[in-house]
Coordinates of C-alpha atoms and ligand atoms in Angstrom, one line a residue:
X1 CA -112.5 4.8 42.2
X2 CA -114.7 3.5 45.4
X3 CA -116.0 0.1 44.9
X4 CA -119.0 0.6 47.3
X5 CA -120.3 3.1 44.6
X6 CA -120.4 0.3 41.9
X7 CA -122.7 -1.7 43.8
X8 CA -126.5 -1.8 42.9
X9 CA -128.6 0.9 45.3
X10 CA -130.8 -2.1 45.6
X11 CA -127.9 -4.1 47.1
X12 CA -126.8 -1.4 49.0
X13 CA -130.2 -0.7 50.5
X14 CA -130.6 -4.3 52.2
X15 CA -129.2 -5.2 55.3
X16 CA -126.9 -8.0 56.2
X17 CA -128.9 -10.7 58.3
X18 CA -129.0 -10.0 61.8
X19 CA -128.3 -13.6 62.3
X20 CA -125.2 -13.6 60.3
X21 CA -124.0 -10.5 62.3
X22 CA -124.7 -12.2 65.7
X23 CA -123.0 -15.4 64.9
X24 CA -119.8 -13.4 63.7
X25 CA -119.9 -12.9 67.4
X26 CA -119.8 -16.4 68.1
X27 CA -117.2 -17.3 65.5
X28 CA -113.7 -18.2 67.3
X29 CA -115.2 -18.8 70.7
X30 CA -114.8 -22.5 72.0
X31 CA -117.8 -24.5 73.3
X32 CA -120.4 -22.3 72.6
X33 CA -123.9 -23.9 73.0
X34 CA -125.8 -23.0 70.2
X35 CA -129.8 -22.5 69.9
X36 CA -128.8 -20.4 67.1
X37 CA -129.0 -21.8 63.9
X38 CA -132.6 -22.8 62.2
X39 CA -131.8 -26.2 61.2
X40 CA -132.7 -29.8 62.4
X41 CA -130.0 -31.4 64.4
X42 CA -130.6 -34.8 62.7
X43 CA -129.0 -36.0 59.7
X44 CA -131.3 -36.6 56.7
X45 CA -132.8 -40.2 56.9
X46 CA -130.5 -42.8 55.9
X47 CA -133.1 -44.1 53.3
X48 CA -133.2 -40.7 51.4
X49 CA -129.3 -40.4 51.5
X50 CA -129.1 -44.0 50.3
X51 CA -131.4 -42.5 47.1
X52 CA -128.9 -39.9 46.5
X53 CA -126.0 -42.2 46.8
X54 CA -127.5 -44.7 44.3
X55 CA -128.5 -41.9 41.9
X56 CA -125.0 -40.9 41.6
X57 CA -123.6 -44.7 41.5
X58 CA -125.9 -44.8 38.2
X59 CA -124.6 -42.0 36.7
X60 CA -127.5 -39.6 37.1
X61 CA -125.3 -36.3 36.8
X62 CA -127.3 -34.2 34.0
X63 CA -129.6 -31.4 34.0
X64 CA -133.4 -32.1 34.4
X65 CA -136.4 -30.4 33.1
X66 CA -136.4 -26.9 34.1
X67 CA -139.6 -27.7 35.8
X68 CA -137.8 -30.6 37.5
X69 CA -138.1 -34.3 37.1
X70 CA -141.7 -35.1 36.2
X71 CA -141.8 -38.0 38.7
X72 CA -140.9 -35.9 41.3
X73 CA -143.9 -33.0 40.3
X74 CA -146.0 -36.0 40.0
X75 CA -145.2 -37.0 43.6
X76 CA -145.3 -33.5 45.0
X77 CA -148.7 -33.2 43.6
X78 CA -149.8 -36.4 45.5
X79 CA -148.4 -35.2 48.6
X80 CA -149.8 -31.4 48.4
X81 CA -153.1 -33.0 47.7
X82 CA -152.9 -34.9 50.9
X83 CA -151.5 -32.6 53.3
X84 CA -152.7 -29.5 52.1
X85 CA -155.9 -30.6 50.5
X86 CA -155.6 -28.8 47.2
X87 CA -154.9 -29.8 43.8
X88 CA -152.1 -29.1 41.5
X89 CA -151.6 -30.3 37.7
X90 CA -147.7 -31.3 37.8
X91 CA -147.5 -30.7 34.1
X92 CA -148.0 -26.8 34.6
X93 CA -148.4 -25.5 38.2
X94 CA -145.4 -27.3 40.0
X95 CA -142.0 -25.8 39.9
X96 CA -138.8 -27.6 41.7
X97 CA -136.7 -24.7 43.6
X98 CA -133.5 -24.8 45.0
X99 CA -135.1 -24.4 48.4
X100 CA -138.0 -22.2 49.4
X101 CA -135.3 -19.5 49.5
X102 CA -135.2 -19.9 45.4
X103 CA -139.3 -20.0 45.4
X104 CA -139.7 -16.9 47.3
X105 CA -137.1 -14.9 45.1
X106 CA -138.8 -16.2 42.1
X107 CA -142.3 -15.2 43.2
X108 CA -141.4 -11.6 44.4
X109 CA -139.5 -10.8 40.8
X110 CA -142.6 -12.5 38.9
X111 CA -145.1 -10.5 40.9
X112 CA -143.9 -7.1 41.7
X113 CA -143.2 -3.8 39.7
X114 CA -141.5 -1.1 41.2
X115 CA -143.2 0.3 43.8
X116 CA -145.5 -2.5 44.4
X117 CA -146.6 -3.0 48.2
X118 CA -145.9 -6.6 49.7
X119 CA -147.3 -6.9 53.3
X120 CA -146.1 -9.5 55.4
X121 CA -146.2 -10.2 59.2
X122 CA -143.4 -9.8 61.5
X123 CA -141.3 -10.6 63.2
X124 CA -140.8 -13.2 60.5
X125 CA -138.0 -15.1 59.0
X126 CA -134.9 -12.8 57.7
X127 CA -135.4 -13.0 53.7
X128 CA -138.7 -11.6 53.1
X129 CA -138.1 -7.9 53.3
X130 CA -134.9 -8.0 51.3
X131 CA -136.3 -10.4 48.7
X132 CA -139.0 -7.8 48.3
X133 CA -136.5 -4.8 48.2
X134 CA -134.5 -6.7 45.4
X135 CA -137.4 -7.3 43.3
X136 CA -137.9 -3.1 43.5
X137 CA -141.1 -3.7 45.7
X138 CA -142.0 -2.0 48.9
X139 CA -141.8 -4.0 52.2
X140 CA -145.0 -3.4 54.6
X141 CA -144.7 -5.3 57.9
X142 CA -147.7 -5.9 59.9
X143 CA -146.8 -6.6 63.8
X144 CA -148.1 -10.0 65.0
X145 CA -148.3 -9.9 68.8
X146 CA -147.1 -12.2 71.7
X147 CA -150.9 -11.4 73.1
X148 CA -152.5 -12.9 70.2
X149 CA -150.1 -16.0 69.7
X150 CA -147.9 -14.2 67.4
X151 CA -151.2 -14.6 64.8
X152 CA -151.7 -11.7 62.6
X153 CA -155.1 -10.5 62.7
X154 CA -157.1 -9.7 59.5
X155 CA -157.8 -6.4 60.7
X156 CA -154.3 -5.3 61.1
X157 CA -153.7 -6.3 57.5
X158 CA -156.5 -4.3 56.1
X159 CA -155.2 -1.0 57.9
X160 CA -152.0 -1.6 55.5
X161 CA -153.8 -2.1 52.4
X162 CA -153.4 0.6 49.9
X163 CA -153.9 1.1 46.1
X164 CA -150.3 -0.2 45.8
X165 CA -150.6 -3.3 47.7
X166 CA -149.9 -6.3 45.4
X167 CA -149.1 -9.4 47.8
X168 CA -149.6 -10.7 51.2
X169 CA -147.1 -12.8 52.3
X170 CA -147.7 -15.6 55.4
X171 CA -145.8 -18.0 57.2
X172 CA -147.4 -20.4 59.3
X173 CA -146.0 -22.0 61.6
X174 CA -143.9 -19.0 62.0
X175 CA -139.9 -19.2 62.0
X176 CA -139.3 -17.2 64.8
X177 CA -142.0 -17.2 66.9
X178 CA -143.7 -20.7 66.1
X179 CA -147.1 -19.1 65.8
X180 CA -149.7 -21.2 64.2
X181 CA -152.7 -19.8 62.5
X182 CA -156.5 -21.1 63.0
X183 CA -158.8 -21.6 60.0
X184 CA -161.3 -18.6 60.9
X185 CA -158.8 -16.1 61.3
X186 CA -157.1 -17.5 57.9
X187 CA -160.8 -17.6 56.5
X188 CA -161.2 -13.6 57.3
X189 CA -157.3 -13.0 55.6
X190 CA -158.6 -14.8 52.3
X191 CA -161.7 -13.0 52.2
X192 CA -159.7 -9.7 52.6
X193 CA -157.3 -10.9 49.6
X194 CA -160.2 -11.5 47.2
X195 CA -161.9 -8.4 48.5
X196 CA -158.8 -6.4 47.6
X197 CA -157.3 -8.6 44.5
X198 CA -154.3 -9.6 46.4
X199 CA -152.1 -12.2 45.6
X200 CA -150.8 -14.4 48.6
X201 CA -147.4 -16.0 48.9
X202 CA -147.8 -19.0 51.6
X203 CA -144.2 -20.1 53.1
X204 CA -145.7 -23.4 54.7
X205 CA -141.9 -24.9 55.3
X206 CA -142.7 -25.8 58.5
X207 CA -146.4 -27.2 58.1
X208 CA -145.5 -30.6 59.1
X209 CA -144.1 -29.6 62.3
X210 CA -147.1 -28.9 64.4
X211 CA -147.5 -30.3 67.8
X212 CA -151.0 -30.2 69.5
X213 CA -153.5 -32.9 69.3
X214 CA -156.6 -30.4 68.5
X215 CA -154.6 -28.5 66.0
X216 CA -154.8 -29.2 62.3
X217 CA -152.6 -27.3 59.7
X218 CA -154.5 -25.4 56.9
X219 CA -153.1 -23.7 54.0
X220 CA -154.6 -20.5 52.8
X221 CA -154.5 -22.0 49.4
X222 CA -157.0 -24.7 50.2
X223 CA -159.8 -22.4 51.3
X224 CA -162.8 -21.2 48.8
X225 CA -161.4 -18.8 45.9
X226 CA -157.9 -19.0 46.8
X227 CA -155.8 -21.6 44.9
X228 CA -155.9 -19.2 41.8
X229 CA -154.5 -16.4 44.0
X230 CA -151.9 -18.0 45.9
X231 CA -148.5 -19.3 45.4
X232 CA -147.6 -22.1 47.8
X233 CA -144.0 -22.3 48.7
X234 CA -142.7 -25.7 50.4
X235 CA -139.2 -27.6 50.8
X236 CA -137.6 -30.6 52.4
X237 CA -135.2 -28.6 54.6
X238 CA -137.1 -28.6 57.9
X239 CA -139.4 -31.7 58.0
X240 CA -137.2 -34.1 56.4
X241 CA -133.9 -32.6 57.7
X242 CA -132.5 -32.3 54.3
X243 CA -131.4 -28.2 54.4
X244 CA -127.9 -29.4 52.7
X245 CA -130.0 -30.9 49.4
X246 CA -131.4 -27.4 48.8
X247 CA -134.6 -28.8 47.5
X248 CA -138.1 -27.1 47.4
X249 CA -141.1 -26.3 45.2
X250 CA -143.8 -23.9 44.3
X251 CA -147.4 -24.4 43.5
X252 CA -149.3 -21.8 41.7
X253 CA -151.6 -21.3 38.8
X254 CA -150.0 -22.0 35.3
X255 CA -149.7 -18.3 34.5
X256 CA -147.5 -17.7 37.6
X257 CA -145.9 -21.1 37.1
X258 CA -144.5 -19.8 33.7
X259 CA -143.4 -16.6 34.9
X260 CA -141.4 -17.9 37.8
X261 CA -140.2 -20.8 35.5
X262 CA -138.8 -18.0 32.9
X263 CA -136.8 -16.6 35.9
X264 CA -135.7 -19.7 37.0
X265 CA -134.5 -21.0 33.7
X266 CA -132.3 -18.3 32.9
X267 CA -131.0 -18.2 36.4
X268 CA -130.8 -21.3 38.0
X269 CA -131.8 -24.0 34.9
X270 CA -132.9 -26.5 37.4
X271 CA -132.6 -27.8 40.8
X272 CA -129.7 -30.5 41.2
X273 CA -130.7 -33.8 40.1
X274 CA -129.3 -35.8 42.9
X275 CA -131.1 -33.7 45.1
X276 CA -134.3 -34.2 43.1
X277 CA -133.9 -37.7 43.3
X278 CA -133.6 -37.8 47.2
X279 CA -136.5 -35.4 47.6
X280 CA -138.6 -38.0 45.8
X281 CA -137.7 -41.1 48.1
X282 CA -138.3 -38.5 50.9
X283 CA -142.0 -37.9 49.8
X284 CA -142.6 -41.6 48.7
X285 CA -141.1 -43.2 52.2
X286 CA -140.2 -40.6 54.7
X287 CA -143.3 -40.1 56.6
X288 CA -142.6 -42.4 59.2
X289 CA -138.9 -40.6 60.0
X290 CA -140.9 -37.1 59.8
X291 CA -143.2 -38.3 62.4
X292 CA -140.5 -39.8 64.8
X293 CA -138.2 -36.3 64.3
X294 CA -141.6 -34.4 65.2
X295 CA -142.1 -36.3 68.1
X296 CA -138.6 -35.8 69.5
X297 CA -139.4 -31.9 68.8
X298 CA -142.7 -31.9 70.8
X299 CA -140.8 -33.1 74.0
X300 CA -138.0 -30.7 73.4
X301 CA -140.6 -28.0 72.8
X302 CA -142.4 -28.9 75.8
X303 CA -139.3 -28.9 78.1
X304 CA -137.6 -25.5 76.8
X305 CA -140.8 -23.5 77.2
X306 CA -141.8 -25.0 80.7
X307 CA -138.2 -23.9 81.6
X308 CA -138.1 -20.7 80.4
X309 CA -141.3 -19.8 82.1
X310 CA -140.2 -21.6 85.5
X311 CA -137.3 -19.2 85.5
X312 CA -139.5 -16.1 85.0
X313 CA -139.1 -15.4 81.2
X314 CA -142.5 -15.7 79.8
X315 CA -142.8 -18.0 76.6
X316 CA -145.6 -18.4 74.9
X317 CA -146.0 -22.3 73.6
X318 CA -145.3 -22.3 69.8
X319 CA -147.6 -24.4 68.1
X320 CA -145.4 -25.5 65.6
X321 CA -141.7 -25.0 63.7
X322 CA -138.9 -25.4 66.3
X323 CA -138.2 -22.1 67.8
X324 CA -139.2 -20.9 71.3
X325 CA -139.3 -17.0 71.6
X326 CA -139.1 -16.1 75.3
X327 CA -139.7 -12.4 76.3
X328 CA -136.5 -10.9 78.1
X329 CA -138.0 -7.4 78.8
X330 CA -137.9 -8.3 82.6
X331 CA -134.0 -8.2 82.1
X332 CA -134.2 -4.3 81.5
X333 CA -132.0 -5.3 78.6
X334 CA -132.6 -5.0 74.9
X335 CA -132.5 -8.4 72.8
X336 CA -129.2 -7.7 71.6
X337 CA -127.8 -6.8 74.7
X338 CA -129.3 -9.7 76.6
X339 CA -128.0 -12.4 73.8
X340 CA -124.5 -10.6 73.8
X341 CA -124.2 -10.8 77.6
X342 CA -125.6 -14.5 77.5
X343 CA -122.9 -15.1 75.1
X344 CA -120.1 -13.7 76.7
X345 CA -120.7 -14.7 80.5
X346 CA -122.2 -18.1 79.4
X347 CA -121.1 -19.1 76.2
X348 CA -124.7 -20.0 75.1
X349 CA -126.2 -18.4 71.7
X350 CA -129.4 -17.3 71.0
X351 CA -130.6 -15.1 68.4
X352 CA -131.7 -11.1 69.1
X353 CA -135.4 -11.0 68.5
X354 CA -134.9 -7.8 66.4
X355 CA -133.0 -10.1 63.9
X356 CA -136.6 -10.9 62.9
X357 CA -137.8 -7.4 62.4
X358 CA -138.1 -4.4 65.1
X359 CA -141.3 -6.1 66.5
X360 CA -139.2 -9.0 67.7
X361 CA -137.2 -6.8 70.2
X362 CA -138.0 -8.1 73.8
X363 CA -137.5 -11.3 72.7
X364 CA -134.9 -14.2 71.9
X365 CA -134.9 -17.0 69.3
X366 CA -134.1 -20.2 70.6
X367 CA -134.0 -23.1 68.4
X368 CA -134.9 -26.3 70.1
X369 CA -134.1 -28.6 67.2
X370 CA -131.0 -29.3 69.5
X371 CA -129.9 -32.2 71.6
X372 CA -131.8 -32.2 74.8
X373 CA -128.7 -32.5 77.0
X374 CA -127.5 -29.5 74.9
X375 CA -130.7 -27.8 75.6
X376 CA -130.4 -28.4 79.2
X377 CA -126.8 -26.7 79.4
X378 CA -127.8 -23.9 77.8
X379 CA -130.8 -23.3 79.9
X380 CA -128.4 -23.7 83.1
X381 CA -126.5 -21.0 81.3
X382 CA -129.7 -18.9 81.0
X383 CA -130.3 -19.4 84.9
X384 CA -126.7 -18.3 85.6
X385 CA -127.0 -15.1 83.5
X386 CA -130.5 -14.3 85.0
X387 CA -128.8 -14.4 88.6
X388 CA -126.2 -12.7 87.9
X389 CA -128.3 -9.8 86.5
X390 CA -129.8 -9.9 90.0
X391 CA -126.9 -9.9 92.1
Ligands
PLP1 N1 -138.6 -20.0 55.1 C1 -138.5 -20.3 56.4 C2 -139.9 -19.3 57.2 C3 -137.5 -20.5 56.9 O1 -137.7 -20.5 58.5 C4 -136.3 -20.8 56.1 C5 -135.0 -21.2 56.6 O2 -134.7 -21.1 57.8 C6 -136.7 -20.8 54.8 C7 -137.8 -20.6 54.3 C8 -135.4 -21.3 53.7 O3 -136.0 -22.6 53.6 P1 -134.8 -23.4 52.1 O4 -134.1 -24.0 52.9 O5 -135.8 -24.6 51.5 O6 -134.1 -22.3 51.2

C-alpha cells in the first residue's frame, strides 16, 4: 500500500514552500547570517507581553466567543476606522483569527466554488496560490514588474478576467518586493472590480510599515463602492512584532463574516485568549513602539538599498514592509544558484525570488528586519561573492 496515494489530490498538487526548501539547506550550518526569515528581530514590546502574563495570572484561560473578545473587536473597529478610514460593526463584521494566515484560508474557503478563478499579483507571499488550490479554486497570477515599482496594473488584471473570475487578491505593501500602491491605480482596480462583480481580499499586514513622507497608505476597502465587496485582512505579527502570538482579524460585510465564522467555529473555535488580550493592549497602547520600530526599519532600508545599488545589484526602493528585492541577473545565475552559492561560499542566507512565484526569478528577497551589524556582515558576504564570480 502506498500512503502517498492516500493523500488528497489537492494536497499532493501544492508544492512545499520554496522558503522552507531553501532553509533546509541552512539547517546544520553554523554561523549563518540570515536575511531569510520574514519576521521582526524585535521581541514583542514589553507592555504587550506583560498584558499576556497578567491575563494568565488572572486565570483567563477559557475559550472566547467564536468571533473573538467583544472588547477586542470594538478596539479593532476603532483602530481600523482611524488607520484605514473605513468603519465596521464589531458585532457582525469583525472576526478575530489565528493570524492573517487563518483569515486567508477562511476567506478562500468561504468564497470559492470548485473551478472559480482567483487573480493575484506576483511575486507574492507564498500562501496565496496554495490556499486557493486547497479551496478548489484556480490561482491566476498577474506579474507585477520592477519597472512599475512592483505595482500591479489595472490593465494587466483586466486581461486575466474571465467569466469564472471570483476574487482579486491584493497585498500592499507587498511581501517580497516592498511595493506600495498609490490611490490612482487602486481606484482603477476598484472600478474594474465593481464593473466585473469581483470580490477583493486585501492583505494589509504591512500597512503600518511604510517609510516615505509623501506616501500615505490607502486600503481598497476605503474607496467608494468597495467596502461591500472587500475582505480586509490584518494582524499583529509584523507591525507589533507579535508573530508568535498568532493573531489577526478580518473585516467584511456581515454575510461574508458569518460565512467565514462558520468555518472558523468548526476548525479553530476561537483564537487563543492570551493572544487576544495581548492584541488589545497592542491596539490601545502600542503606537509609539510601532513608530520606533518603523524608524529603525527605515534606517536599515535606506542602508541596504544603497549598498546593493553600490555593489551593482540594482535594487528598487521598497516603499514598505521590510524586504529588499535586489536583481541578481547580471551575475548570469538563476536566483536559486545565486542564493545557494552565496550560502555555501559566504554563509549568508537570502531567499531565491522564484520562491514567490515564477515572476520573482532574477531577484533575491533579503529581510532587513535584522540587526544592522548583521546586515553589514551579510552585505560584505554579497561583495565577496560577487568579486569571486568576476575573479
Ligand atoms: N501575509 C503576508 C503578506 C505575509 O508576509 C505574512 C507572513 O510573512 C502573512 C500574511 C502571515 O501573517 P500571520 O503571521 O498574521 O499569519
